[in-house]
Amino acid sequence: MTDDLSRNERIKEASDYLRGTLAEGLREEITGGIIEDDQQLVKFHGMYLQDDRDLRPERTRKKMEKAFAFMIRVRISGGVLSPQQWLALDQVARHYGNGTMRLTTRQTVQLHGIIKSNLKATLKAIDAVLLNSIAACGDVNRNVMCNPNPHQSRAHAAAIELARNISDHLTPRTPAYREIWLDGERIAGGEEEVVEPIYGKTYLPRKFKVVVAVPPSNDVDVFAHDLGYIAIPDDAGNVVGWNVTVGGGMGMTHGEEDTYPRTADVMGFCATGDAVKVAEAVVTVQRDWGDRKNRKHARLKYTIEDRGLDAFRAEVERRAGVKLAPTKPFTFTSTGDQYGWSQGDNGCGHLTLFVQNGRVHDIAGAAQQTALRTIAEMHDGDFRITPNQNLIIANVPTEQQAEIERMVREAGLLAPWSGLRRNSMACVALPTCGLALAESERYLPDLMTALDEKLATHGLSADDIVIRMTGCPNGCARPYLAEIRLVGKGPGRYNLYLGAAFDGSRMNKLYAEDLDNAGIIAALDRVFAAYAAERHKGEHFGDFAIRAGFVAATGNGADFHAQVRLPPARVPAR
Ligand code: HEM
Ligand code: SF4
């Protein structure tokens, strides 16, 4: 390895396939944390070392160590859980975690607040219901997402099958997870190609995210991910193959214009039988071509910008032994969830609930976690986490539907009336996320209450408008694809972006910087007023923001920071 590789590359190479000194670190009782190199490695096992940032000032004053605890992200392809798996996660959340479960924008469950001495017990409990957290974080293929309702049509069934096949194929093979967390025996080491035939010793240059979409729903936000598949059905509804997308990614760094979010390109079309081969080829080209010196330039999106889509496609075709066909036509209509009941092909019903920011908990007047636990105890179908932090109680027979609906209504889990809230997402941010510059999950609900008052005055309460907030520019709630995006800049201060497409195909653009609560409300109120007065019939808010001159349209991403201007007539009140 040459000298200029990033530090993480050295850590991976020296880790002996992700072991590092994790086993020793777990036994170290003097601290609730682990050493820095192992903090990088533990991500590949689906965990982040965090600390409770609310408690930092007091603990610093008392000269105490930070209140360390781990976040565990479970690997759940397509977001489907059996009732037994739901119950097990609910139990570990209450027993070992902070009592709550967090449904994520990538269809997994995060458990927060697990202290070091409880990690093994937690992972054993998760393993007992055939779940794990391997590769839920780290420079590997993460949880594979998929439109969550496979029983609605044959296209959905094909989608989840593909998601699971890709996930299985790209899961790291290292036995380190079993050895460290589940007290597995160490298997005598083999050659590199045998241990990790796809990844090798140093895994990928950066994280890698795959999704499977079923038009007309773009709920997985296919353009936000490194690799995506778009189902192409024939007239009878059978999937004949997939359009393949590459090079989407949401992160950027404030003030560094050579970092930018990017929407994926549609690279071509492949038959179902070739889809996994194509996935492996995309991964290995990125493994070999991706930037291992600068982690801020290491995602597939930069590889494709640097090398060009044609060269990338040619190399993928060569490695996969598959010639991609020209892209087939497809249409997306929205990125949101369809709330309420839908009828499956198998005669059962699926009920899509609204879980605010994905946080499953019991709150005053709404025992949501308890209600879902009770449903899991009586329910034979399954639970599906949607890509919008919501939950589907799936495959409910007719005779149980009224009872389940009554329980979720009482728990306040049915979709709200507000068109803004129905289409909202916030990342976790404070107090657990070490990267948060501002609040997100704890702030967005109150902000939306204030915005709803303004929307009501303009007669816009029921209009579907997509709003997403994050506590920093990393983009965990895919905010770059929201019609209204708020990104934390510092405590209580946010940048406001407008102009993304409702179907998830175009990103937003900076509209106003450094706004506080009152500034956000005033700035948006002006745009709401204009939208109510001037919009065309059926025109979405993001499209209107561009047509009316509030912001310029963003292309695929390299132009994300360009043409940022505040036209004089539209300068928001500050
Ligand atoms: C450099 C970029 C990024 C870093 C360093 C990063 C780091 C983190 C961290 C530390 C958390 C844990 C927060 C907590 O639970 O306390 C988190 C949550 C999460 N991240 Fe990221 N993230 C990045 C970008 C992204 C992007 C682009 C996406 C998706 C497109 C994403 C998806 C998620 C999801 C789904 C969660 C779970 C919580 C939620 O739904 O909000 N992350 N990320
Ligand atoms: S967007 Fe930033 S603040 Fe929010 S969870 Fe991700 S890393 Fe943390």
Coordinates of C-alpha atoms and ligand atoms in Angstrom, one line a residue:
M1 CA 0.0 0.0 0.0
T2 CA 1.3 3.5 -0.8
D3 CA 1.6 6.2 1.7
D4 CA -1.2 8.4 0.5
L5 CA -4.0 6.0 1.2
S6 CA -6.6 7.1 3.7
R7 CA -6.3 6.1 7.3
N8 CA -9.4 3.8 7.0
E9 CA -7.7 1.8 4.3
R10 CA -4.8 1.0 6.6
I11 CA -7.3 0.1 9.4
K12 CA -9.2 -2.3 7.1
E13 CA -6.0 -3.9 5.7
A14 CA -4.6 -4.5 9.2
S15 CA -7.9 -5.7 10.7
D16 CA -7.6 -9.3 9.7
Y17 CA -11.0 -9.3 8.0
L18 CA -12.7 -6.9 10.4
R19 CA -11.5 -8.4 13.6
G20 CA -9.1 -5.7 14.8
T21 CA -8.9 -5.7 18.6
L22 CA -12.7 -5.7 19.0
A23 CA -12.8 -8.9 21.1
E24 CA -10.2 -7.5 23.5
G25 CA -11.8 -4.1 23.6
L26 CA -15.1 -5.6 24.6
R27 CA -13.5 -7.1 27.7
E28 CA -11.9 -3.8 28.7
E29 CA -14.1 -2.6 31.6
I30 CA -12.3 0.6 32.4
T31 CA -14.1 2.5 29.6
G32 CA -17.5 2.3 28.0
G33 CA -15.9 3.0 24.6
I34 CA -13.5 1.3 22.3
I35 CA -10.3 2.4 20.7
E36 CA -10.4 4.6 17.6
D37 CA -9.4 2.1 15.0
D38 CA -12.0 -0.4 16.3
Q39 CA -14.6 2.4 16.1
Q40 CA -14.1 2.3 12.4
L41 CA -14.3 -1.5 12.2
V42 CA -17.3 -1.9 14.4
K43 CA -19.3 0.0 11.8
F44 CA -18.8 -3.1 9.5
H45 CA -20.5 -5.1 12.2
G46 CA -23.5 -2.7 12.1
M47 CA -22.7 -0.5 15.1
Y48 CA -21.6 3.1 15.8
L49 CA -20.0 4.2 19.1
Q50 CA -22.0 7.2 20.2
D51 CA -22.5 9.2 23.4
D52 CA -25.5 11.0 24.8
R53 CA -24.8 14.6 23.8
D54 CA -27.4 16.0 26.1
L55 CA -25.3 14.7 29.0
R56 CA -21.9 16.0 27.7
P57 CA -21.8 19.4 29.5
E58 CA -22.6 17.9 32.9
R59 CA -20.2 14.9 32.5
T60 CA -17.4 17.2 31.4
R61 CA -18.0 19.4 34.4
K62 CA -17.8 16.4 36.7
K63 CA -14.7 15.2 34.8
M64 CA -16.5 12.0 33.8
E65 CA -16.1 10.0 30.6
K66 CA -18.7 10.7 28.0
A67 CA -21.9 8.7 28.3
F68 CA -20.9 6.1 25.7
A69 CA -23.4 3.7 24.2
F70 CA -23.7 2.0 20.9
M71 CA -26.2 2.3 18.1
I72 CA -27.0 -1.1 16.4
R73 CA -28.5 -1.1 12.9
V74 CA -30.1 -4.4 12.0
R75 CA -29.8 -5.8 8.5
I76 CA -33.3 -6.4 7.1
S77 CA -33.4 -6.9 3.3
G78 CA -36.5 -5.2 1.9
G79 CA -37.6 -4.2 5.5
V80 CA -39.7 -7.4 6.1
L81 CA -39.9 -8.7 9.6
S82 CA -42.0 -11.6 11.0
P83 CA -44.0 -10.8 14.2
Q84 CA -41.5 -12.9 16.2
Q85 CA -38.6 -10.8 14.9
W86 CA -40.6 -7.6 15.7
L87 CA -41.1 -8.8 19.2
A88 CA -37.5 -9.7 19.6
L89 CA -36.3 -6.2 18.5
D90 CA -39.0 -4.6 20.7
Q91 CA -37.7 -6.7 23.7
V92 CA -34.0 -5.8 23.2
A93 CA -34.9 -2.2 22.7
R94 CA -36.6 -2.1 26.1
H95 CA -34.2 -4.4 27.9
Y96 CA -30.8 -3.3 26.6
G97 CA -31.5 -0.1 24.6
N98 CA -33.0 3.3 25.3
G99 CA -36.5 1.8 25.2
T100 CA -37.4 2.9 21.7
M101 CA -37.0 1.5 18.2
R102 CA -36.1 3.7 15.3
L103 CA -37.4 2.8 11.8
T104 CA -35.0 4.2 9.3
T105 CA -35.1 5.7 5.8
R106 CA -33.3 2.6 4.6
Q107 CA -35.8 0.1 5.9
T108 CA -34.0 -1.1 8.9
V109 CA -34.4 -0.8 12.7
Q110 CA -31.9 1.1 14.7
L111 CA -31.5 0.5 18.4
H112 CA -29.9 3.2 20.4
G113 CA -28.3 3.4 23.9
I114 CA -26.8 -0.1 24.1
I115 CA -23.9 0.0 26.5
K116 CA -20.8 -2.0 25.8
S117 CA -21.4 -4.8 28.3
N118 CA -24.8 -5.5 26.7
L119 CA -23.6 -5.7 23.1
K120 CA -23.1 -9.4 23.0
A121 CA -26.4 -10.2 24.7
T122 CA -28.2 -7.9 22.3
L123 CA -26.6 -9.4 19.2
K124 CA -27.3 -13.0 20.5
A125 CA -31.0 -12.1 21.0
I126 CA -31.1 -10.7 17.5
D127 CA -29.4 -13.8 16.1
A128 CA -31.9 -16.0 17.9
V129 CA -34.6 -14.7 15.5
L130 CA -32.4 -15.1 12.5
L131 CA -31.4 -11.5 12.1
N132 CA -28.0 -9.8 12.3
S133 CA -26.3 -6.5 11.9
I134 CA -23.4 -7.4 9.7
A135 CA -22.5 -4.8 7.1
A136 CA -25.4 -2.5 8.1
C137 CA -22.8 0.2 8.3
G138 CA -19.2 0.4 6.9
D139 CA -17.5 0.3 3.5
V140 CA -19.6 -2.5 2.1
N141 CA -22.9 -3.1 0.6
R142 CA -25.5 -2.1 3.2
N143 CA -29.1 -3.1 3.7
V144 CA -30.7 -3.7 0.3
M145 CA -34.0 -1.8 0.0
C146 CA -37.0 -2.7 -1.9
N147 CA -40.6 -1.4 -2.5
P148 CA -42.2 -3.1 0.6
N149 CA -45.4 -4.6 -0.7
P150 CA -44.5 -7.7 -2.6
H151 CA -48.0 -9.2 -2.3
Q152 CA -49.6 -6.4 -4.3
S153 CA -48.4 -7.7 -7.7
R154 CA -46.0 -10.0 -9.3
A155 CA -43.6 -7.1 -9.9
H156 CA -43.3 -6.6 -6.1
A157 CA -42.7 -10.3 -5.5
A158 CA -39.9 -10.2 -8.1
A159 CA -38.5 -7.1 -6.5
I160 CA -38.1 -8.6 -3.0
E161 CA -36.6 -11.8 -4.5
L162 CA -34.0 -9.7 -6.3
A163 CA -33.3 -7.6 -3.2
R164 CA -32.6 -10.7 -1.1
N165 CA -30.5 -12.3 -3.8
I166 CA -28.3 -9.3 -4.1
S167 CA -28.1 -8.9 -0.4
D168 CA -27.0 -12.5 0.1
H169 CA -24.5 -12.3 -2.7
L170 CA -22.9 -9.1 -1.4
T171 CA -22.8 -9.9 2.3
P172 CA -19.3 -10.0 3.7
R173 CA -18.1 -13.6 4.3
T174 CA -15.7 -13.0 7.1
P175 CA -16.4 -15.1 10.2
A176 CA -15.4 -12.2 12.4
Y177 CA -19.0 -11.3 13.3
R178 CA -19.8 -14.8 14.5
E179 CA -16.5 -15.1 16.4
I180 CA -16.7 -11.7 18.2
W181 CA -20.4 -11.4 19.0
L182 CA -21.8 -14.9 19.1
D183 CA -18.8 -16.7 20.6
G184 CA -18.2 -18.6 17.5
E185 CA -15.0 -20.6 17.1
R186 CA -12.3 -19.0 15.0
I187 CA -12.2 -20.9 11.7
A188 CA -8.6 -21.3 10.5
G189 CA -7.8 -18.5 8.1
G190 CA -7.7 -19.2 4.3
E191 CA -6.5 -17.2 1.4
E192 CA -7.8 -13.8 0.7
E193 CA -10.0 -14.9 -2.2
V194 CA -11.5 -17.5 -0.1
V195 CA -12.4 -15.3 2.8
E196 CA -13.9 -12.4 0.8
P197 CA -14.1 -13.4 -2.8
I198 CA -15.9 -10.2 -3.8
Y199 CA -14.4 -7.6 -1.5
G200 CA -10.8 -8.7 -0.7
K201 CA -9.0 -7.5 2.3
T202 CA -9.8 -3.8 2.1
Y203 CA -13.5 -4.1 1.2
L204 CA -14.9 -1.0 -0.7
P205 CA -13.5 2.5 -0.8
R206 CA -16.7 3.7 0.8
K207 CA -20.3 2.6 1.7
F208 CA -22.4 1.1 -1.0
K209 CA -26.2 1.2 -1.2
V210 CA -28.5 -0.8 -3.4
V211 CA -32.3 -0.5 -3.9
V212 CA -35.0 -2.1 -6.0
A213 CA -37.9 0.1 -7.2
V214 CA -41.3 -0.9 -8.7
P215 CA -42.8 2.0 -10.7
P216 CA -45.0 4.0 -10.5
S217 CA -43.7 4.2 -6.8
N218 CA -40.3 5.6 -6.3
D219 CA -40.6 5.2 -2.5
V220 CA -37.0 3.8 -2.3
D221 CA -35.6 7.0 -4.0
V222 CA -33.8 5.0 -6.6
F223 CA -31.8 8.0 -7.8
A224 CA -30.3 8.5 -4.3
H225 CA -28.3 5.2 -4.3
D226 CA -25.1 3.8 -5.7
L227 CA -26.9 1.0 -7.5
G228 CA -30.6 0.7 -8.3
Y229 CA -33.0 -1.6 -10.2
I230 CA -36.2 -0.4 -11.7
A231 CA -38.7 -3.2 -12.5
I232 CA -39.9 -3.3 -16.1
P233 CA -43.1 -5.5 -16.4
D234 CA -44.7 -6.8 -19.6
D235 CA -48.4 -6.2 -20.4
A236 CA -49.4 -9.1 -18.2
G237 CA -47.5 -7.7 -15.1
N238 CA -44.6 -10.1 -15.2
V239 CA -41.2 -8.5 -14.7
V240 CA -39.1 -9.0 -17.9
G241 CA -36.0 -7.3 -16.5
W242 CA -34.6 -4.2 -14.9
N243 CA -33.3 -0.8 -15.8
V244 CA -30.0 -0.4 -13.9
T245 CA -29.1 2.9 -12.2
V246 CA -25.7 3.8 -11.0
G247 CA -24.0 6.7 -9.2
G248 CA -26.5 8.2 -6.9
G249 CA -25.4 9.5 -3.4
M250 CA -26.6 12.1 -1.0
G251 CA -23.7 13.4 1.1
M252 CA -21.7 16.6 0.8
T253 CA -19.6 18.7 3.2
H254 CA -20.6 22.4 4.0
G255 CA -18.2 24.8 2.3
E256 CA -16.5 22.1 0.1
E257 CA -17.9 22.6 -3.3
D258 CA -16.1 19.6 -4.8
T259 CA -18.3 17.4 -2.7
Y260 CA -21.9 17.3 -3.9
P261 CA -25.0 15.0 -3.8
R262 CA -25.8 13.3 -7.1
T263 CA -28.8 11.6 -8.7
A264 CA -28.1 8.3 -10.4
D265 CA -27.8 7.7 -14.2
V266 CA -29.9 5.0 -15.8
M267 CA -27.1 2.8 -17.3
G268 CA -29.1 0.3 -19.3
F269 CA -31.4 -2.7 -19.0
C270 CA -30.7 -6.3 -18.0
A271 CA -32.6 -9.5 -17.7
T272 CA -33.5 -10.8 -14.3
G273 CA -31.1 -13.7 -14.7
D274 CA -28.2 -11.3 -15.1
A275 CA -29.1 -8.8 -12.4
V276 CA -26.9 -10.3 -9.6
K277 CA -24.0 -10.7 -12.0
V278 CA -24.3 -7.0 -12.9
A279 CA -24.5 -6.0 -9.2
E280 CA -21.3 -7.9 -8.5
A281 CA -19.5 -6.3 -11.5
V282 CA -20.6 -2.8 -10.4
V283 CA -19.3 -3.5 -7.0
T284 CA -15.9 -4.8 -8.2
V285 CA -15.4 -2.0 -10.6
Q286 CA -16.0 0.5 -7.8
R287 CA -13.7 -1.6 -5.5
D288 CA -10.9 -1.2 -8.1
W289 CA -11.6 2.2 -9.5
G290 CA -12.9 4.1 -6.5
D291 CA -10.8 6.7 -4.7
R292 CA -9.0 5.2 -1.7
K293 CA -7.0 8.3 -0.9
N294 CA -9.8 10.8 -0.2
R295 CA -12.9 9.5 1.6
K296 CA -14.8 12.6 0.6
H297 CA -14.3 11.6 -3.0
A298 CA -14.7 7.8 -2.6
R299 CA -18.4 7.1 -3.4
L300 CA -19.3 5.6 -6.8
K301 CA -20.9 8.9 -7.8
Y302 CA -17.4 10.5 -8.1
T303 CA -15.9 7.4 -9.9
I304 CA -18.6 7.8 -12.5
E305 CA -18.2 11.6 -12.8
D306 CA -14.4 11.1 -13.2
R307 CA -14.4 8.2 -15.6
G308 CA -17.6 8.8 -17.5
L309 CA -20.7 6.6 -17.6
D310 CA -19.7 5.0 -21.0
A311 CA -16.3 3.8 -19.7
F312 CA -17.9 2.5 -16.5
R313 CA -20.7 0.7 -18.4
A314 CA -18.1 -1.0 -20.7
E315 CA -16.1 -2.3 -17.8
V316 CA -19.2 -3.6 -16.0
E317 CA -20.3 -5.3 -19.1
R318 CA -16.9 -6.8 -19.6
R319 CA -16.7 -8.1 -16.0
A320 CA -20.3 -9.4 -15.9
G321 CA -20.1 -10.9 -19.4
V322 CA -23.5 -9.2 -20.0
K323 CA -24.3 -6.7 -22.7
L324 CA -26.8 -4.2 -21.3
A325 CA -29.7 -3.4 -23.5
P326 CA -31.0 0.2 -24.0
T327 CA -33.0 1.6 -21.1
K328 CA -36.7 0.8 -21.2
P329 CA -39.4 3.5 -20.6
F330 CA -40.7 3.9 -17.0
T331 CA -42.7 6.5 -15.1
F332 CA -42.5 7.4 -11.4
T333 CA -45.3 9.4 -9.8
S334 CA -44.1 9.9 -6.2
T335 CA -41.7 9.0 -3.4
G336 CA -44.3 8.8 -0.6
D337 CA -46.2 5.9 1.0
Q338 CA -49.8 5.1 0.2
Y339 CA -51.3 5.2 3.7
G340 CA -54.2 3.2 4.9
W341 CA -55.5 -0.2 3.6
S342 CA -54.5 -1.8 0.4
Q343 CA -55.7 -5.1 -0.9
G344 CA -53.2 -7.8 -1.7
D345 CA -53.4 -10.3 -4.6
N346 CA -53.7 -13.0 -1.9
G347 CA -57.0 -11.6 -0.4
C348 CA -55.3 -10.2 2.7
G349 CA -55.1 -6.5 3.5
H350 CA -52.0 -4.3 4.2
L351 CA -52.3 -1.3 6.5
T352 CA -49.7 1.4 6.1
L353 CA -49.2 3.4 9.3
F354 CA -47.6 6.8 9.9
V355 CA -44.8 6.6 12.4
Q356 CA -43.5 10.1 13.0
N357 CA -39.8 10.2 12.0
G358 CA -39.8 6.4 12.4
R359 CA -39.6 6.6 16.2
V360 CA -41.5 3.8 17.8
H361 CA -42.2 4.7 21.4
D362 CA -44.9 5.1 24.0
I363 CA -45.8 8.8 24.5
A364 CA -48.3 10.5 26.6
G365 CA -51.8 9.6 25.3
A366 CA -50.4 7.3 22.5
A367 CA -49.0 3.9 23.5
Q368 CA -47.6 3.2 20.1
Q369 CA -44.9 0.7 20.9
T370 CA -47.3 -1.2 23.2
A371 CA -50.0 -1.3 20.5
L372 CA -47.5 -2.6 17.9
R373 CA -46.3 -5.2 20.4
T374 CA -49.9 -6.4 21.0
I375 CA -50.5 -6.6 17.3
A376 CA -47.3 -8.6 16.8
E377 CA -48.6 -11.0 19.5
M378 CA -51.9 -11.7 17.6
H379 CA -50.7 -11.2 14.0
D380 CA -49.7 -14.0 11.6
G381 CA -48.7 -11.8 8.7
D382 CA -45.7 -9.6 8.7
F383 CA -44.3 -6.2 9.4
R384 CA -42.7 -4.1 6.7
I385 CA -40.6 -1.0 7.2
T386 CA -41.2 1.4 4.4
P387 CA -38.4 3.6 2.9
N388 CA -40.2 6.6 4.4
Q389 CA -39.7 5.5 8.1
N390 CA -43.2 4.1 8.2
L391 CA -44.6 0.7 8.9
I392 CA -47.0 -1.7 7.1
I393 CA -48.9 -4.3 9.0
A394 CA -49.0 -6.7 6.1
N395 CA -51.1 -9.7 5.2
V396 CA -53.9 -9.2 7.6
P397 CA -56.9 -11.5 7.1
T398 CA -60.3 -9.8 6.7
E399 CA -61.5 -10.9 10.1
Q400 CA -58.7 -9.2 12.0
Q401 CA -58.7 -5.9 10.1
A402 CA -61.3 -4.0 12.1
E403 CA -59.5 -4.9 15.4
I404 CA -56.1 -3.9 14.2
E405 CA -57.4 -0.7 12.8
R406 CA -59.0 0.2 16.1
M407 CA -55.8 -0.4 17.9
V408 CA -53.6 1.7 15.6
R409 CA -56.2 4.5 15.5
E410 CA -56.1 4.7 19.3
A411 CA -52.4 4.7 19.3
G412 CA -52.3 7.7 16.8
L413 CA -50.6 5.6 14.1
L414 CA -53.0 6.5 11.2
A415 CA -51.9 9.0 8.7
P416 CA -52.3 12.7 9.7
W417 CA -54.5 15.1 7.7
S418 CA -51.6 17.4 7.0
G419 CA -50.2 16.9 3.5
L420 CA -46.8 18.2 4.7
R421 CA -46.6 15.9 7.7
R422 CA -47.7 12.9 5.7
N423 CA -44.6 13.5 3.5
S424 CA -42.1 14.3 6.1
M425 CA -38.9 12.7 7.3
A426 CA -36.1 13.7 9.7
C427 CA -32.8 12.0 10.5
V428 CA -32.0 11.1 14.1
A429 CA -29.4 13.9 14.8
L430 CA -29.3 14.9 18.5
P431 CA -28.8 13.5 21.1
T432 CA -27.2 10.4 19.7
C433 CA -25.6 11.3 16.4
G434 CA -22.0 12.6 16.8
L435 CA -22.1 14.4 13.5
A436 CA -25.3 16.5 14.1
L437 CA -24.8 20.3 14.0
A438 CA -28.4 21.0 14.8
E439 CA -31.6 19.2 16.0
S440 CA -33.7 17.3 13.5
E441 CA -36.0 14.5 14.7
R442 CA -36.8 16.4 17.9
Y443 CA -37.5 19.7 16.1
L444 CA -39.3 18.9 12.8
P445 CA -42.7 17.9 14.4
D446 CA -43.0 21.3 16.1
L447 CA -41.8 23.2 13.0
M448 CA -44.5 21.4 10.9
T449 CA -47.2 22.4 13.4
A450 CA -46.2 26.1 12.8
L451 CA -45.9 25.6 9.0
D452 CA -49.3 23.9 9.0
E453 CA -50.9 27.0 10.4
K454 CA -49.4 29.0 7.5
L455 CA -50.4 26.4 5.0
A456 CA -54.0 26.6 6.3
T457 CA -54.2 30.3 5.8
H458 CA -53.3 29.7 2.1
G459 CA -55.7 26.8 1.7
L460 CA -52.9 24.3 1.2
S461 CA -53.4 22.0 4.2
A462 CA -54.1 18.8 2.3
D463 CA -51.6 19.3 -0.5
D464 CA -48.8 16.7 -0.6
I465 CA -45.5 18.6 -0.2
V466 CA -42.4 16.6 0.6
I467 CA -40.3 18.1 3.5
R468 CA -37.2 16.5 4.9
M469 CA -34.7 17.7 7.6
T470 CA -31.3 16.6 8.6
G471 CA -29.0 17.8 11.4
C472 CA -25.9 18.0 9.0
P473 CA -25.2 17.8 5.3
N474 CA -24.6 14.0 5.3
G475 CA -28.1 13.4 4.0
C476 CA -29.4 10.5 6.1
A477 CA -33.1 11.4 5.4
R478 CA -32.3 11.9 1.7
P479 CA -33.2 15.6 2.1
Y480 CA -31.6 16.6 -1.3
L481 CA -34.6 15.0 -3.0
A482 CA -37.3 16.9 -0.9
E483 CA -39.3 19.7 -2.2
I484 CA -38.5 21.5 1.1
R485 CA -35.1 20.6 2.6
L486 CA -33.7 21.9 5.8
V487 CA -30.2 21.1 6.8
G488 CA -28.6 21.9 10.1
K489 CA -25.7 24.5 10.0
G490 CA -25.3 25.1 13.7
P491 CA -27.4 25.1 16.9
G492 CA -30.9 26.3 15.9
R493 CA -29.7 27.4 12.4
Y494 CA -30.7 25.8 9.1
N495 CA -30.1 26.2 5.3
L496 CA -33.3 26.0 3.3
Y497 CA -33.4 24.4 -0.1
L498 CA -36.3 24.2 -2.6
G499 CA -37.1 22.9 -6.0
A500 CA -36.8 19.1 -5.9
A501 CA -39.2 17.0 -8.1
F502 CA -42.1 15.2 -6.4
D503 CA -41.2 11.9 -8.1
G504 CA -37.6 11.9 -6.7
S505 CA -35.9 12.6 -10.1
R506 CA -34.4 16.1 -9.4
M507 CA -32.6 17.5 -6.4
N508 CA -33.3 20.9 -4.7
K509 CA -31.1 24.0 -4.6
L510 CA -30.1 26.4 -1.9
Y511 CA -32.7 29.2 -1.3
A512 CA -31.7 30.8 2.0
E513 CA -28.9 30.3 4.5
D514 CA -28.6 30.3 8.2
L515 CA -32.3 30.7 9.1
D516 CA -33.6 30.3 12.7
N517 CA -37.1 29.0 13.5
A518 CA -38.8 32.3 12.7
G519 CA -36.7 32.8 9.6
I520 CA -37.7 29.4 8.2
I521 CA -41.4 30.1 8.8
A522 CA -41.3 33.5 7.3
A523 CA -39.3 32.4 4.2
L524 CA -41.6 29.4 3.5
D525 CA -44.7 31.5 4.1
R526 CA -43.8 33.7 1.2
V527 CA -43.3 30.7 -1.1
F528 CA -46.6 29.1 0.1
A529 CA -48.5 32.3 -0.6
A530 CA -47.1 32.5 -4.1
Y531 CA -47.8 28.8 -4.7
A532 CA -51.4 29.2 -3.6
A533 CA -51.9 32.2 -5.9
E534 CA -49.9 31.3 -9.0
R535 CA -49.6 27.6 -9.3
H536 CA -50.8 25.8 -12.4
K537 CA -53.4 23.0 -12.0
G538 CA -51.7 19.9 -10.6
E539 CA -48.3 21.6 -10.4
H540 CA -46.2 20.3 -7.5
F541 CA -44.5 22.6 -5.1
G542 CA -41.0 21.8 -6.1
D543 CA -41.7 22.4 -9.8
F544 CA -43.5 25.7 -9.0
A545 CA -40.5 26.9 -6.9
I546 CA -38.4 26.7 -10.1
R547 CA -41.0 28.1 -12.6
A548 CA -41.7 31.0 -10.3
G549 CA -38.0 31.8 -10.0
F550 CA -37.4 31.1 -6.3
V551 CA -34.5 28.8 -7.3
A552 CA -32.8 27.5 -10.4
A553 CA -33.2 23.8 -11.4
T554 CA -30.5 21.4 -10.3
G555 CA -29.2 18.9 -12.9
N556 CA -27.7 15.6 -11.8
G557 CA -25.5 17.0 -9.0
A558 CA -22.2 18.4 -10.3
D559 CA -24.1 21.6 -10.7
F560 CA -25.6 21.5 -7.2
H561 CA -23.7 24.5 -6.0
A562 CA -24.0 26.4 -9.2
Q563 CA -26.6 29.1 -10.0
V564 CA -27.4 29.7 -6.4
R565 CA -29.0 33.1 -6.4
L566 CA -31.6 34.9 -4.5
P567 CA -33.6 37.0 -7.1
P568 CA -34.4 40.4 -5.6
A569 CA -38.1 40.0 -5.6
R570 CA -37.8 36.6 -3.9
V571 CA -35.3 37.3 -1.2
P572 CA -36.8 35.8 1.9
A573 CA -37.4 37.9 5.0
R574 CA -34.4 37.5 7.4
Ligands
HEM1 C1 -20.9 10.8 4.9 C2 -22.1 10.5 5.0 C3 -22.8 9.9 6.2 C4 -22.4 9.7 7.5 C5 -21.0 9.9 8.1 C6 -23.5 9.1 8.2 C7 -23.5 8.8 9.5 C8 -24.7 8.4 10.2 C9 -24.8 8.2 11.6 C10 -23.6 8.5 12.6 C11 -26.0 7.9 11.9 C12 -26.6 7.5 13.2 C13 -27.5 8.5 13.8 C14 -28.1 8.0 15.0 O1 -28.9 7.0 14.9 O2 -27.9 8.4 16.1 C15 -26.7 7.8 10.6 C16 -28.0 7.4 10.5 C17 -28.6 7.1 9.3 N1 -28.0 7.3 8.1 FE1 -26.3 8.2 7.7 N2 -24.6 9.0 7.3 C18 -24.2 9.5 6.1 C19 -24.9 9.6 5.0 C20 -26.1 8.9 4.8 C21 -26.9 8.9 3.6 C22 -26.5 9.6 2.3 C23 -28.0 8.1 3.8 C24 -29.1 7.7 2.9 C25 -29.3 8.0 1.7 C26 -27.9 7.6 5.2 C27 -28.8 6.8 5.8 C28 -28.9 6.8 7.2 C29 -30.0 6.2 7.8 C30 -31.2 5.5 7.1 C31 -29.8 6.4 9.2 C32 -30.7 5.9 10.3 C33 -31.6 6.9 10.9 C34 -32.6 7.6 10.0 O3 -33.5 7.0 9.4 O4 -32.5 8.9 10.1 N3 -26.7 8.2 5.7 N4 -25.9 8.1 9.6
SF4_2 S1 -27.8 13.6 8.6 FE1 -26.1 14.1 9.9 S2 -27.1 14.6 11.8 FE2 -28.5 13.4 10.6 S3 -28.2 11.3 11.4 FE3 -27.0 11.6 9.5 S4 -25.0 12.1 10.2 FE4 -26.4 12.5 11.9

